[in-house]
Amino acid sequence: MAGFSLRPCGDFRTTYRQDTRIFDTTYIRNAAILGIFAVAMIPFVLDGYYVNLFIQISYFAIAALGLNILVGFTGQISLGHAAFFGFGAFASAWINNTTGIPVLLSIPLAGLMTAAVGMLFGLPAARIKGLYLAIATLAAQFILEDFFARAEWFTGGSYGAAANPVNVFGYEIYDDFSFFYVCLFFLVVMYLLGTNLMRTRDGRAFVAVRDHYLSAEIMGINLTKYRLMSFAISSFYAGVGGAMYGHYLGFVSAEGFTILLSIQFLGMIIIGGLGSVKGTLMGTVFMVLLPEVMESGVSALSVFEWASSTAVTDGLAYIKEMAIGLAIILFLIFEPDGLAHRWQQIRAYWKLYPFSY
Amino acid sequence: MKRLIAATAMVATGLSFSAAQADDDMVFVGHLMDITGATGFIGKFYADGVRDALSYVNVNGGIDGTVLDSESVDYAYKVPQAIANYKKWRSRNDMIAMQGWGTGDTEALISFVAKDKVPVYSASYSGHLTDPTAKNPKTAKPAPYNFFYGASYSDACRAMVQWAAEDWKESGGSGKPVFSHIGDNHPYPNAPKEACAEYANELGFEVTAPVVVSMKPGDFKAQCLTLKEAGTNYGYLGNLGPSVVSLVKSCDTVGATPKWLANIWAGDYETLKTIGDVENYVFPAMTSFWTDEGVPGMELVREISKMSDSSGEQFRTHHYIRGICSVYYMKEAMEWAKANGGLTGENIKAGMYARQDWVPAGLEGVCMEANWTAEDHRGINTVNIYNGSAKGGDFTVTKVNTVTLPRRDDWLGY
């Protein structure tokens, strides 16, 4: 049984090819493919609310994976991820509005533009690290936020920019039902790219830079090159996620990309698991669903007479906001390695049951 | 374990009871509010007004017998959460109208609500929500299903500038009066920036470069010195509460005391009370005040207020009263819709155009006469202007003028 479902005790990988597989076993690979098909069924089975939640998860998850490549894999830090996310949204709208390039193409192009901007702001990473780098990236957040409000030619200034819906062969994708599949496509492609990146020479260089930059340099890894590259890739992901967000809403406003969103992105990767691709997705799902679950908890209470007064509903609203913060703190204390680690433990538990050693 | 089962059973019973209550004669109206987020401190007043008015309508017969099933959700000024809620209400509750709140969420929802045909009554008074057909070439995106009760930020600012031009003459000022826009570089303070500056220019003001002041309170003496050097006579305050309070106080310290023209959210009794010492604090209001006497509609407002305050003594700001007006225009449009083809979003929208010089029944003297048309969503183009002053704990608010603006085509959606 264990042969096809789980890797048995001991590690039997004898070639590099086996060592760098995306999926540990064929069973996991098939399960993943089946999972994607199951997710593709969501719009047929569940209502618009769930479809919207999936769409939210997908654009945030893409951007969060970018941040995880930078923070989790390369060991750099960025407090300006929301600004890059916003830049992608504006860039895609701008490319599509000014040149008429179809939205499906303008999304990756916006990612490239964001990558260029990300490299610009990542330049200090060549010389500084840690807290100093955190502050440098924080500057990116403020500079870009200000840029959004001022650069009327690019963002429409405080008015914001209109973003056209995705257009496939002359068919406009207005509704969530169709946009869901655009998101699923981008999510799968970007996550596959992300996973593959970690199997390449460059991906391994990132990890080496993270684990010990001095050893990495002695091994012949060009630190500046890889740090910059990491910033570029991270911003590319943020740009693509942001562009999807912009085209989904049909409108991009400068006020949506604050430092709070940057911190939320950090929350996603910390809760999911630093340096884990699937953890990023898990963390994003957690962060998107938590307020919704809290909200439905609060509204479930409203069937009781005592909970329907304004004072109680207002009180519950505050509790809801605080609970989100509390959940993050509890995660940091009890599950610092994130949901990905917890998932490994659950798997190990079933595999080794009843002998947990 | 037994307790858990008992609790689950209780919740399940409660849920099935509420499901059983839902019958055909009930329609869903969503209510997005911000009481814990960035604009929570004024959002709370407005939200209370909306909630109380919705409950009052239900207690008193609903929409000609149809109950308004509503849910108030605090989205904490986070756009994705606002959208998720909107989608939830749309797909699960078959929402037919919505009471919204801020600039970010309202603008993000424009295309969704237009497609789903759900009229949205927001408290974002951005000028570009007023062009339903994109008649003005400057309008990037038409907003056919967006309504708000009140003058747009741009119109309110224009009205105050018009008042300022007269005030300048009356107070014997010579030469060109100087006008400055003061506010954060943010969509909300910026909304009327150009529109207002253009009109000020037109009326013969000298318009200085805008002065950027953070939305968060702080020490703004440097900006105040800029105003002093520029010789500003009339300063438009684009920010909100605490930021405005610290700005006025900082300027008082450095001796920069122009006449302040506050935007609608920054002018109320609460702000005046917090500033403590100020003269010439001019602001617009779209309703009468809680303390006004002899206003016939105020009786209904006081009854509505009792929905959350049974003593009826709690002071309510004019933001609260504006929330009531917003609900009552929606209520009467719904009544029209019910009598003319049924309660659908499309009919409610048509109901908004059905009347001229429209004041909701029972709110005479509180809500102003409004006119919405299929081509022009500037419901109100009249602005009541008040002057507030505070000294040593005493503060007074007096009406100084009522300005009716022309419905210029080039001002539509801008």
PDB file of N, CA and C in Angstrom, chain A residues 47-50 52-53 56 59-60 145-146 149-150 152 158-159 162 174-176 245 248-251 253-256 264 291-292 295-296 299-300 303-304 310 313-314 317-318 320-321 324, chain B residues 10-11 14-15 18 33 35-36 44 48 51-52 71 73-74 76-81 83-84 87-88 91-92 103-104 107-108 111-112 115 128 138-141 185-187 190 194 212 308:
ATOM      1  N   ASP A  47     -22.329  28.665  -4.842  1.00  0.00           N
ATOM      2  CA  ASP A  47     -22.887  29.939  -5.309  1.00  0.00           C
ATOM      3  C   ASP A  47     -21.822  31.028  -5.492  1.00  0.00           C
ATOM      4  N   GLY A  48     -22.281  32.185  -5.939  1.00  0.00           N
ATOM      5  CA  GLY A  48     -21.389  33.272  -6.318  1.00  0.00           C
ATOM      6  C   GLY A  48     -20.466  33.739  -5.210  1.00  0.00           C
ATOM      7  N   TYR A  49     -20.919  33.588  -3.988  1.00  0.00           N
ATOM      8  CA  TYR A  49     -20.106  34.022  -2.858  1.00  0.00           C
ATOM      9  C   TYR A  49     -18.811  33.222  -2.786  1.00  0.00           C
ATOM     10  N   TYR A  50     -18.923  31.897  -2.935  1.00  0.00           N
ATOM     11  CA  TYR A  50     -17.734  31.052  -2.889  1.00  0.00           C
ATOM     12  C   TYR A  50     -16.829  31.312  -4.093  1.00  0.00           C
ATOM     13  N   ASN A  52     -16.486  34.092  -5.611  1.00  0.00           N
ATOM     14  CA  ASN A  52     -15.772  35.330  -5.313  1.00  0.00           C
ATOM     15  C   ASN A  52     -14.612  35.076  -4.353  1.00  0.00           C
ATOM     16  N   LEU A  53     -14.857  34.237  -3.349  1.00  0.00           N
ATOM     17  CA  LEU A  53     -13.780  33.947  -2.385  1.00  0.00           C
ATOM     18  C   LEU A  53     -12.616  33.260  -3.086  1.00  0.00           C
ATOM     19  N   GLN A  56     -10.668  35.849  -4.983  1.00  0.00           N
ATOM     20  CA  GLN A  56      -9.820  36.610  -4.046  1.00  0.00           C
ATOM     21  C   GLN A  56      -8.586  35.808  -3.657  1.00  0.00           C
ATOM     22  N   TYR A  59      -5.871  35.739  -6.632  1.00  0.00           N
ATOM     23  CA  TYR A  59      -4.952  36.863  -6.891  1.00  0.00           C
ATOM     24  C   TYR A  59      -4.058  37.188  -5.702  1.00  0.00           C
ATOM     25  N   PHE A  60      -4.586  36.964  -4.486  1.00  0.00           N
ATOM     26  CA  PHE A  60      -3.723  37.192  -3.323  1.00  0.00           C
ATOM     27  C   PHE A  60      -2.653  36.108  -3.238  1.00  0.00           C
ATOM     28  N   GLU A 145       3.008  54.645  -3.194  1.00  0.00           N
ATOM     29  CA  GLU A 145       1.666  55.122  -2.823  1.00  0.00           C
ATOM     30  C   GLU A 145       1.481  56.571  -3.254  1.00  0.00           C
ATOM     31  N   ASP A 146       2.523  57.350  -3.015  1.00  0.00           N
ATOM     32  CA  ASP A 146       2.458  58.758  -3.406  1.00  0.00           C
ATOM     33  C   ASP A 146       2.414  58.900  -4.931  1.00  0.00           C
ATOM     34  N   ALA A 149      -1.012  58.435  -6.346  1.00  0.00           N
ATOM     35  CA  ALA A 149      -1.925  59.559  -6.171  1.00  0.00           C
ATOM     36  C   ALA A 149      -1.559  60.742  -7.060  1.00  0.00           C
ATOM     37  N   ARG A 150      -0.299  60.769  -7.554  1.00  0.00           N
ATOM     38  CA  ARG A 150       0.147  61.937  -8.318  1.00  0.00           C
ATOM     39  C   ARG A 150       0.249  61.712  -9.824  1.00  0.00           C
ATOM     40  N   GLU A 152      -0.935  61.218 -12.775  1.00  0.00           N
ATOM     41  CA  GLU A 152      -2.240  61.134 -13.440  1.00  0.00           C
ATOM     42  C   GLU A 152      -2.166  60.441 -14.791  1.00  0.00           C
ATOM     43  N   SER A 158      -5.938  60.758  -8.205  1.00  0.00           N
ATOM     44  CA  SER A 158      -6.829  60.363  -7.120  1.00  0.00           C
ATOM     45  C   SER A 158      -8.137  59.800  -7.664  1.00  0.00           C
ATOM     46  N   TYR A 159      -8.425  60.080  -8.927  1.00  0.00           N
ATOM     47  CA  TYR A 159      -9.641  59.585  -9.552  1.00  0.00           C
ATOM     48  C   TYR A 159      -9.574  58.065  -9.721  1.00  0.00           C
ATOM     49  N   ALA A 162      -9.733  53.158 -14.844  1.00  0.00           N
ATOM     50  CA  ALA A 162     -10.683  52.121 -15.229  1.00  0.00           C
ATOM     51  C   ALA A 162      -9.913  50.966 -15.849  1.00  0.00           C
ATOM     52  N   TYR A 174     -17.195  39.216 -18.129  1.00  0.00           N
ATOM     53  CA  TYR A 174     -17.676  40.151 -17.125  1.00  0.00           C
ATOM     54  C   TYR A 174     -17.986  39.448 -15.811  1.00  0.00           C
ATOM     55  N   ASP A 175     -18.553  38.244 -15.945  1.00  0.00           N
ATOM     56  CA  ASP A 175     -19.085  37.629 -14.731  1.00  0.00           C
ATOM     57  C   ASP A 175     -18.050  36.778 -14.005  1.00  0.00           C
ATOM     58  N   ASP A 176     -18.329  36.528 -12.755  1.00  0.00           N
ATOM     59  CA  ASP A 176     -17.413  35.775 -11.905  1.00  0.00           C
ATOM     60  C   ASP A 176     -17.222  34.360 -12.419  1.00  0.00           C
ATOM     61  N   TYR A 245      -6.367  41.488  -9.947  1.00  0.00           N
ATOM     62  CA  TYR A 245      -7.253  42.200  -9.012  1.00  0.00           C
ATOM     63  C   TYR A 245      -7.892  43.401  -9.706  1.00  0.00           C
ATOM     64  N   TYR A 248     -10.413  42.411 -12.334  1.00  0.00           N
ATOM     65  CA  TYR A 248     -11.609  41.817 -11.726  1.00  0.00           C
ATOM     66  C   TYR A 248     -12.558  42.925 -11.255  1.00  0.00           C
ATOM     67  N   LEU A 249     -11.999  43.930 -10.567  1.00  0.00           N
ATOM     68  CA  LEU A 249     -12.844  45.009 -10.051  1.00  0.00           C
ATOM     69  C   LEU A 249     -13.291  45.951 -11.162  1.00  0.00           C
ATOM     70  N   GLY A 250     -12.491  46.053 -12.206  1.00  0.00           N
ATOM     71  CA  GLY A 250     -12.816  46.981 -13.283  1.00  0.00           C
ATOM     72  C   GLY A 250     -12.402  48.395 -12.965  1.00  0.00           C
ATOM     73  N   PHE A 251     -11.790  48.575 -11.816  1.00  0.00           N
ATOM     74  CA  PHE A 251     -11.434  49.919 -11.387  1.00  0.00           C
ATOM     75  C   PHE A 251     -10.304  49.823 -10.374  1.00  0.00           C
ATOM     76  N   SER A 253      -8.177  51.953  -7.578  1.00  0.00           N
ATOM     77  CA  SER A 253      -8.115  53.202  -6.815  1.00  0.00           C
ATOM     78  C   SER A 253      -6.874  53.198  -5.932  1.00  0.00           C
ATOM     79  N   ALA A 254      -6.238  54.358  -5.839  1.00  0.00           N
ATOM     80  CA  ALA A 254      -4.951  54.447  -5.140  1.00  0.00           C
ATOM     81  C   ALA A 254      -5.043  54.082  -3.665  1.00  0.00           C
ATOM     82  N   GLU A 255      -6.221  54.146  -3.090  1.00  0.00           N
ATOM     83  CA  GLU A 255      -6.266  53.973  -1.640  1.00  0.00           C
ATOM     84  C   GLU A 255      -6.233  52.520  -1.162  1.00  0.00           C
ATOM     85  N   GLY A 256      -6.260  51.584  -2.098  1.00  0.00           N
ATOM     86  CA  GLY A 256      -6.365  50.184  -1.683  1.00  0.00           C
ATOM     87  C   GLY A 256      -5.046  49.508  -1.338  1.00  0.00           C
ATOM     88  N   GLN A 264      -0.441  42.232   5.631  1.00  0.00           N
ATOM     89  CA  GLN A 264      -1.327  41.081   5.433  1.00  0.00           C
ATOM     90  C   GLN A 264      -0.636  40.010   4.567  1.00  0.00           C
ATOM     91  N   PRO A 291     -11.696  36.284   8.100  1.00  0.00           N
ATOM     92  CA  PRO A 291     -12.724  37.313   8.358  1.00  0.00           C
ATOM     93  C   PRO A 291     -14.122  36.861   7.941  1.00  0.00           C
ATOM     94  N   GLU A 292     -14.193  36.052   6.889  1.00  0.00           N
ATOM     95  CA  GLU A 292     -15.507  35.601   6.424  1.00  0.00           C
ATOM     96  C   GLU A 292     -16.132  34.631   7.435  1.00  0.00           C
ATOM     97  N   GLU A 295     -17.190  36.543  10.340  1.00  0.00           N
ATOM     98  CA  GLU A 295     -18.399  37.295  10.012  1.00  0.00           C
ATOM     99  C   GLU A 295     -19.634  36.392  10.093  1.00  0.00           C
ATOM    100  N   SER A 296     -19.502  35.179   9.537  1.00  0.00           N
ATOM    101  CA  SER A 296     -20.690  34.324   9.569  1.00  0.00           C
ATOM    102  C   SER A 296     -20.970  33.864  10.993  1.00  0.00           C
ATOM    103  N   SER A 299     -22.879  36.733  12.419  1.00  0.00           N
ATOM    104  CA  SER A 299     -24.267  36.841  11.955  1.00  0.00           C
ATOM    105  C   SER A 299     -25.101  35.640  12.399  1.00  0.00           C
ATOM    106  N   ALA A 300     -24.453  34.484  12.676  1.00  0.00           N
ATOM    107  CA  ALA A 300     -25.211  33.347  13.197  1.00  0.00           C
ATOM    108  C   ALA A 300     -25.753  33.665  14.587  1.00  0.00           C
ATOM    109  N   VAL A 303     -29.377  35.464  15.469  1.00  0.00           N
ATOM    110  CA  VAL A 303     -30.702  34.861  15.605  1.00  0.00           C
ATOM    111  C   VAL A 303     -31.192  34.970  17.050  1.00  0.00           C
ATOM    112  N   PHE A 304     -30.237  35.172  17.953  1.00  0.00           N
ATOM    113  CA  PHE A 304     -30.653  35.309  19.348  1.00  0.00           C
ATOM    114  C   PHE A 304     -31.101  36.749  19.621  1.00  0.00           C
ATOM    115  N   THR A 310     -27.953  47.061  18.842  1.00  0.00           N
ATOM    116  CA  THR A 310     -26.833  47.719  18.169  1.00  0.00           C
ATOM    117  C   THR A 310     -25.539  47.579  18.971  1.00  0.00           C
ATOM    118  N   THR A 313     -24.041  44.106  18.392  1.00  0.00           N
ATOM    119  CA  THR A 313     -23.495  43.925  17.034  1.00  0.00           C
ATOM    120  C   THR A 313     -22.210  44.733  16.872  1.00  0.00           C
ATOM    121  N   ASP A 314     -22.194  45.957  17.416  1.00  0.00           N
ATOM    122  CA  ASP A 314     -20.977  46.762  17.319  1.00  0.00           C
ATOM    123  C   ASP A 314     -19.847  46.110  18.094  1.00  0.00           C
ATOM    124  N   ALA A 317     -18.438  43.332  16.184  1.00  0.00           N
ATOM    125  CA  ALA A 317     -17.599  43.792  15.076  1.00  0.00           C
ATOM    126  C   ALA A 317     -16.169  44.030  15.559  1.00  0.00           C
ATOM    127  N   TYR A 318     -16.038  44.595  16.744  1.00  0.00           N
ATOM    128  CA  TYR A 318     -14.691  44.828  17.288  1.00  0.00           C
ATOM    129  C   TYR A 318     -14.024  43.499  17.622  1.00  0.00           C
ATOM    130  N   LYS A 320     -14.529  40.707  16.227  1.00  0.00           N
ATOM    131  CA  LYS A 320     -14.160  40.074  14.966  1.00  0.00           C
ATOM    132  C   LYS A 320     -12.796  40.572  14.501  1.00  0.00           C
ATOM    133  N   GLU A 321     -12.604  41.910  14.545  1.00  0.00           N
ATOM    134  CA  GLU A 321     -11.326  42.481  14.108  1.00  0.00           C
ATOM    135  C   GLU A 321     -10.191  42.000  15.007  1.00  0.00           C
ATOM    136  N   ILE A 324      -8.933  38.322  14.489  1.00  0.00           N
ATOM    137  CA  ILE A 324      -8.015  38.102  13.373  1.00  0.00           C
ATOM    138  C   ILE A 324      -6.579  38.299  13.848  1.00  0.00           C
TER     139      ILE A 324
ATOM    140  N   MET B  10     -29.637  24.220  19.778  1.00  0.00           N
ATOM    141  CA  MET B  10     -30.211  25.563  19.944  1.00  0.00           C
ATOM    142  C   MET B  10     -29.947  26.430  18.724  1.00  0.00           C
ATOM    143  N   VAL B  11     -28.674  26.392  18.267  1.00  0.00           N
ATOM    144  CA  VAL B  11     -28.318  27.200  17.098  1.00  0.00           C
ATOM    145  C   VAL B  11     -29.128  26.747  15.888  1.00  0.00           C
ATOM    146  N   GLY B  14     -32.562  27.931  16.101  1.00  0.00           N
ATOM    147  CA  GLY B  14     -32.587  29.370  15.800  1.00  0.00           C
ATOM    148  C   GLY B  14     -32.512  29.616  14.311  1.00  0.00           C
ATOM    149  N   LEU B  15     -31.615  28.873  13.654  1.00  0.00           N
ATOM    150  CA  LEU B  15     -31.434  29.067  12.213  1.00  0.00           C
ATOM    151  C   LEU B  15     -32.695  28.682  11.449  1.00  0.00           C
ATOM    152  N   SER B  18     -35.295  31.283  11.808  1.00  0.00           N
ATOM    153  CA  SER B  18     -35.118  32.467  10.968  1.00  0.00           C
ATOM    154  C   SER B  18     -35.386  32.138   9.504  1.00  0.00           C
ATOM    155  N   MET B  33     -21.076  48.988   6.456  1.00  0.00           N
ATOM    156  CA  MET B  33     -20.705  50.117   7.315  1.00  0.00           C
ATOM    157  C   MET B  33     -19.257  49.983   7.741  1.00  0.00           C
ATOM    158  N   ILE B  35     -17.291  50.753  11.053  1.00  0.00           N
ATOM    159  CA  ILE B  35     -17.282  51.277  12.425  1.00  0.00           C
ATOM    160  C   ILE B  35     -15.975  50.948  13.144  1.00  0.00           C
ATOM    161  N   THR B  36     -15.157  50.101  12.533  1.00  0.00           N
ATOM    162  CA  THR B  36     -13.885  49.782  13.192  1.00  0.00           C
ATOM    163  C   THR B  36     -12.683  50.163  12.320  1.00  0.00           C
ATOM    164  N   LYS B  44     -19.517  55.434  12.120  1.00  0.00           N
ATOM    165  CA  LYS B  44     -20.406  54.895  13.140  1.00  0.00           C
ATOM    166  C   LYS B  44     -21.700  55.714  13.213  1.00  0.00           C
ATOM    167  N   ASP B  48     -25.333  54.198  12.284  1.00  0.00           N
ATOM    168  CA  ASP B  48     -26.437  54.167  13.248  1.00  0.00           C
ATOM    169  C   ASP B  48     -27.704  54.728  12.634  1.00  0.00           C
ATOM    170  N   ARG B  51     -29.091  52.136  10.177  1.00  0.00           N
ATOM    171  CA  ARG B  51     -29.652  50.969  10.875  1.00  0.00           C
ATOM    172  C   ARG B  51     -30.971  51.297  11.554  1.00  0.00           C
ATOM    173  N   ASP B  52     -30.978  52.424  12.267  1.00  0.00           N
ATOM    174  CA  ASP B  52     -32.203  52.797  12.973  1.00  0.00           C
ATOM    175  C   ASP B  52     -33.340  53.038  11.990  1.00  0.00           C
ATOM    176  N   GLU B  71     -29.045  43.312   6.649  1.00  0.00           N
ATOM    177  CA  GLU B  71     -27.917  42.871   7.456  1.00  0.00           C
ATOM    178  C   GLU B  71     -26.876  43.978   7.418  1.00  0.00           C
ATOM    179  N   VAL B  73     -23.120  44.970   7.961  1.00  0.00           N
ATOM    180  CA  VAL B  73     -21.816  44.328   8.104  1.00  0.00           C
ATOM    181  C   VAL B  73     -20.720  45.379   8.146  1.00  0.00           C
ATOM    182  N   ASP B  74     -19.886  45.259   9.158  1.00  0.00           N
ATOM    183  CA  ASP B  74     -18.751  46.163   9.294  1.00  0.00           C
ATOM    184  C   ASP B  74     -17.619  45.627   8.426  1.00  0.00           C
ATOM    185  N   ALA B  76     -14.883  47.363   7.771  1.00  0.00           N
ATOM    186  CA  ALA B  76     -13.645  47.989   8.254  1.00  0.00           C
ATOM    187  C   ALA B  76     -12.862  48.697   7.142  1.00  0.00           C
ATOM    188  N   TYR B  77     -13.575  49.231   6.171  1.00  0.00           N
ATOM    189  CA  TYR B  77     -12.979  49.976   5.053  1.00  0.00           C
ATOM    190  C   TYR B  77     -12.014  49.121   4.232  1.00  0.00           C
ATOM    191  N   LYS B  78     -12.261  47.805   4.187  1.00  0.00           N
ATOM    192  CA  LYS B  78     -11.408  46.940   3.364  1.00  0.00           C
ATOM    193  C   LYS B  78     -12.195  46.553   2.123  1.00  0.00           C
ATOM    194  N   VAL B  79     -11.689  46.986   0.973  1.00  0.00           N
ATOM    195  CA  VAL B  79     -12.426  46.797  -0.279  1.00  0.00           C
ATOM    196  C   VAL B  79     -12.732  45.314  -0.572  1.00  0.00           C
ATOM    197  N   PRO B  80     -11.744  44.383  -0.449  1.00  0.00           N
ATOM    198  CA  PRO B  80     -12.072  42.991  -0.769  1.00  0.00           C
ATOM    199  C   PRO B  80     -13.219  42.446   0.079  1.00  0.00           C
ATOM    200  N   GLN B  81     -13.249  42.854   1.349  1.00  0.00           N
ATOM    201  CA  GLN B  81     -14.342  42.367   2.199  1.00  0.00           C
ATOM    202  C   GLN B  81     -15.679  42.937   1.772  1.00  0.00           C
ATOM    203  N   ILE B  83     -16.482  43.666  -1.264  1.00  0.00           N
ATOM    204  CA  ILE B  83     -16.891  42.947  -2.475  1.00  0.00           C
ATOM    205  C   ILE B  83     -17.419  41.552  -2.117  1.00  0.00           C
ATOM    206  N   ALA B  84     -16.706  40.879  -1.189  1.00  0.00           N
ATOM    207  CA  ALA B  84     -17.155  39.542  -0.792  1.00  0.00           C
ATOM    208  C   ALA B  84     -18.572  39.610  -0.228  1.00  0.00           C
ATOM    209  N   LYS B  87     -21.100  40.148  -2.966  1.00  0.00           N
ATOM    210  CA  LYS B  87     -21.350  38.919  -3.742  1.00  0.00           C
ATOM    211  C   LYS B  87     -22.210  37.947  -2.939  1.00  0.00           C
ATOM    212  N   LYS B  88     -21.941  37.881  -1.644  1.00  0.00           N
ATOM    213  CA  LYS B  88     -22.698  36.966  -0.795  1.00  0.00           C
ATOM    214  C   LYS B  88     -24.171  37.370  -0.811  1.00  0.00           C
ATOM    215  N   SER B  91     -25.752  36.670  -4.271  1.00  0.00           N
ATOM    216  CA  SER B  91     -26.019  35.292  -4.690  1.00  0.00           C
ATOM    217  C   SER B  91     -26.908  34.546  -3.704  1.00  0.00           C
ATOM    218  N   ARG B  92     -26.863  34.917  -2.436  1.00  0.00           N
ATOM    219  CA  ARG B  92     -27.630  34.141  -1.457  1.00  0.00           C
ATOM    220  C   ARG B  92     -28.931  34.803  -1.058  1.00  0.00           C
ATOM    221  N   THR B 103     -15.581  55.760  -0.325  1.00  0.00           N
ATOM    222  CA  THR B 103     -15.157  55.961  -1.704  1.00  0.00           C
ATOM    223  C   THR B 103     -14.600  54.676  -2.307  1.00  0.00           C
ATOM    224  N   GLY B 104     -13.683  54.025  -1.589  1.00  0.00           N
ATOM    225  CA  GLY B 104     -13.003  52.856  -2.144  1.00  0.00           C
ATOM    226  C   GLY B 104     -13.971  51.757  -2.552  1.00  0.00           C
ATOM    227  N   GLU B 107     -16.610  52.782  -5.393  1.00  0.00           N
ATOM    228  CA  GLU B 107     -16.055  52.818  -6.738  1.00  0.00           C
ATOM    229  C   GLU B 107     -15.695  51.430  -7.238  1.00  0.00           C
ATOM    230  N   ALA B 108     -15.226  50.572  -6.333  1.00  0.00           N
ATOM    231  CA  ALA B 108     -14.905  49.210  -6.757  1.00  0.00           C
ATOM    232  C   ALA B 108     -16.163  48.476  -7.200  1.00  0.00           C
ATOM    233  N   SER B 111     -19.128  48.795 -11.357  1.00  0.00           N
ATOM    234  CA  SER B 111     -19.497  47.963 -12.514  1.00  0.00           C
ATOM    235  C   SER B 111     -20.321  46.755 -12.102  1.00  0.00           C
ATOM    236  N   PHE B 112     -20.049  46.201 -10.903  1.00  0.00           N
ATOM    237  CA  PHE B 112     -20.847  45.057 -10.447  1.00  0.00           C
ATOM    238  C   PHE B 112     -22.311  45.454 -10.277  1.00  0.00           C
ATOM    239  N   LYS B 115     -24.143  46.054 -13.518  1.00  0.00           N
ATOM    240  CA  LYS B 115     -24.453  44.819 -14.221  1.00  0.00           C
ATOM    241  C   LYS B 115     -25.608  44.064 -13.535  1.00  0.00           C
ATOM    242  N   HIS B 128     -17.757  62.166  -9.412  1.00  0.00           N
ATOM    243  CA  HIS B 128     -17.904  61.318 -10.594  1.00  0.00           C
ATOM    244  C   HIS B 128     -18.914  60.196 -10.436  1.00  0.00           C
ATOM    245  N   LYS B 138     -15.262  63.706 -19.766  1.00  0.00           N
ATOM    246  CA  LYS B 138     -14.234  63.466 -18.751  1.00  0.00           C
ATOM    247  C   LYS B 138     -14.555  62.257 -17.868  1.00  0.00           C
ATOM    248  N   THR B 139     -15.819  61.844 -17.858  1.00  0.00           N
ATOM    249  CA  THR B 139     -16.208  60.721 -17.003  1.00  0.00           C
ATOM    250  C   THR B 139     -15.636  59.429 -17.557  1.00  0.00           C
ATOM    251  N   ALA B 140     -14.816  58.758 -16.742  1.00  0.00           N
ATOM    252  CA  ALA B 140     -14.178  57.535 -17.228  1.00  0.00           C
ATOM    253  C   ALA B 140     -15.168  56.384 -17.248  1.00  0.00           C
ATOM    254  N   LYS B 141     -16.081  56.380 -16.312  1.00  0.00           N
ATOM    255  CA  LYS B 141     -16.946  55.220 -16.174  1.00  0.00           C
ATOM    256  C   LYS B 141     -18.329  55.666 -15.711  1.00  0.00           C
ATOM    257  N   ASN B 185      -2.898  63.718   0.239  1.00  0.00           N
ATOM    258  CA  ASN B 185      -2.882  63.339  -1.170  1.00  0.00           C
ATOM    259  C   ASN B 185      -3.551  61.983  -1.294  1.00  0.00           C
ATOM    260  N   HIS B 186      -4.834  61.979  -1.275  1.00  0.00           N
ATOM    261  CA  HIS B 186      -5.634  60.773  -1.102  1.00  0.00           C
ATOM    262  C   HIS B 186      -6.931  61.009  -1.872  1.00  0.00           C
ATOM    263  N   PRO B 187      -7.520  59.955  -2.433  1.00  0.00           N
ATOM    264  CA  PRO B 187      -8.698  60.172  -3.291  1.00  0.00           C
ATOM    265  C   PRO B 187      -9.801  61.012  -2.649  1.00  0.00           C
ATOM    266  N   ASN B 190      -8.863  64.722  -2.250  1.00  0.00           N
ATOM    267  CA  ASN B 190      -8.579  65.227  -3.600  1.00  0.00           C
ATOM    268  C   ASN B 190      -9.816  65.328  -4.480  1.00  0.00           C
ATOM    269  N   GLU B 194      -9.629  69.820  -7.952  1.00  0.00           N
ATOM    270  CA  GLU B 194      -9.559  70.579  -9.209  1.00  0.00           C
ATOM    271  C   GLU B 194     -10.838  71.342  -9.483  1.00  0.00           C
ATOM    272  N   VAL B 212      -0.409  69.965   1.399  1.00  0.00           N
ATOM    273  CA  VAL B 212      -0.638  68.562   1.756  1.00  0.00           C
ATOM    274  C   VAL B 212      -0.487  68.357   3.262  1.00  0.00           C
ATOM    275  N   SER B 308     -32.524  52.742  18.707  1.00  0.00           N
ATOM    276  CA  SER B 308     -31.328  52.240  19.392  1.00  0.00           C
ATOM    277  C   SER B 308     -31.091  52.956  20.717  1.00  0.00           C
TER     278      SER B 308
END
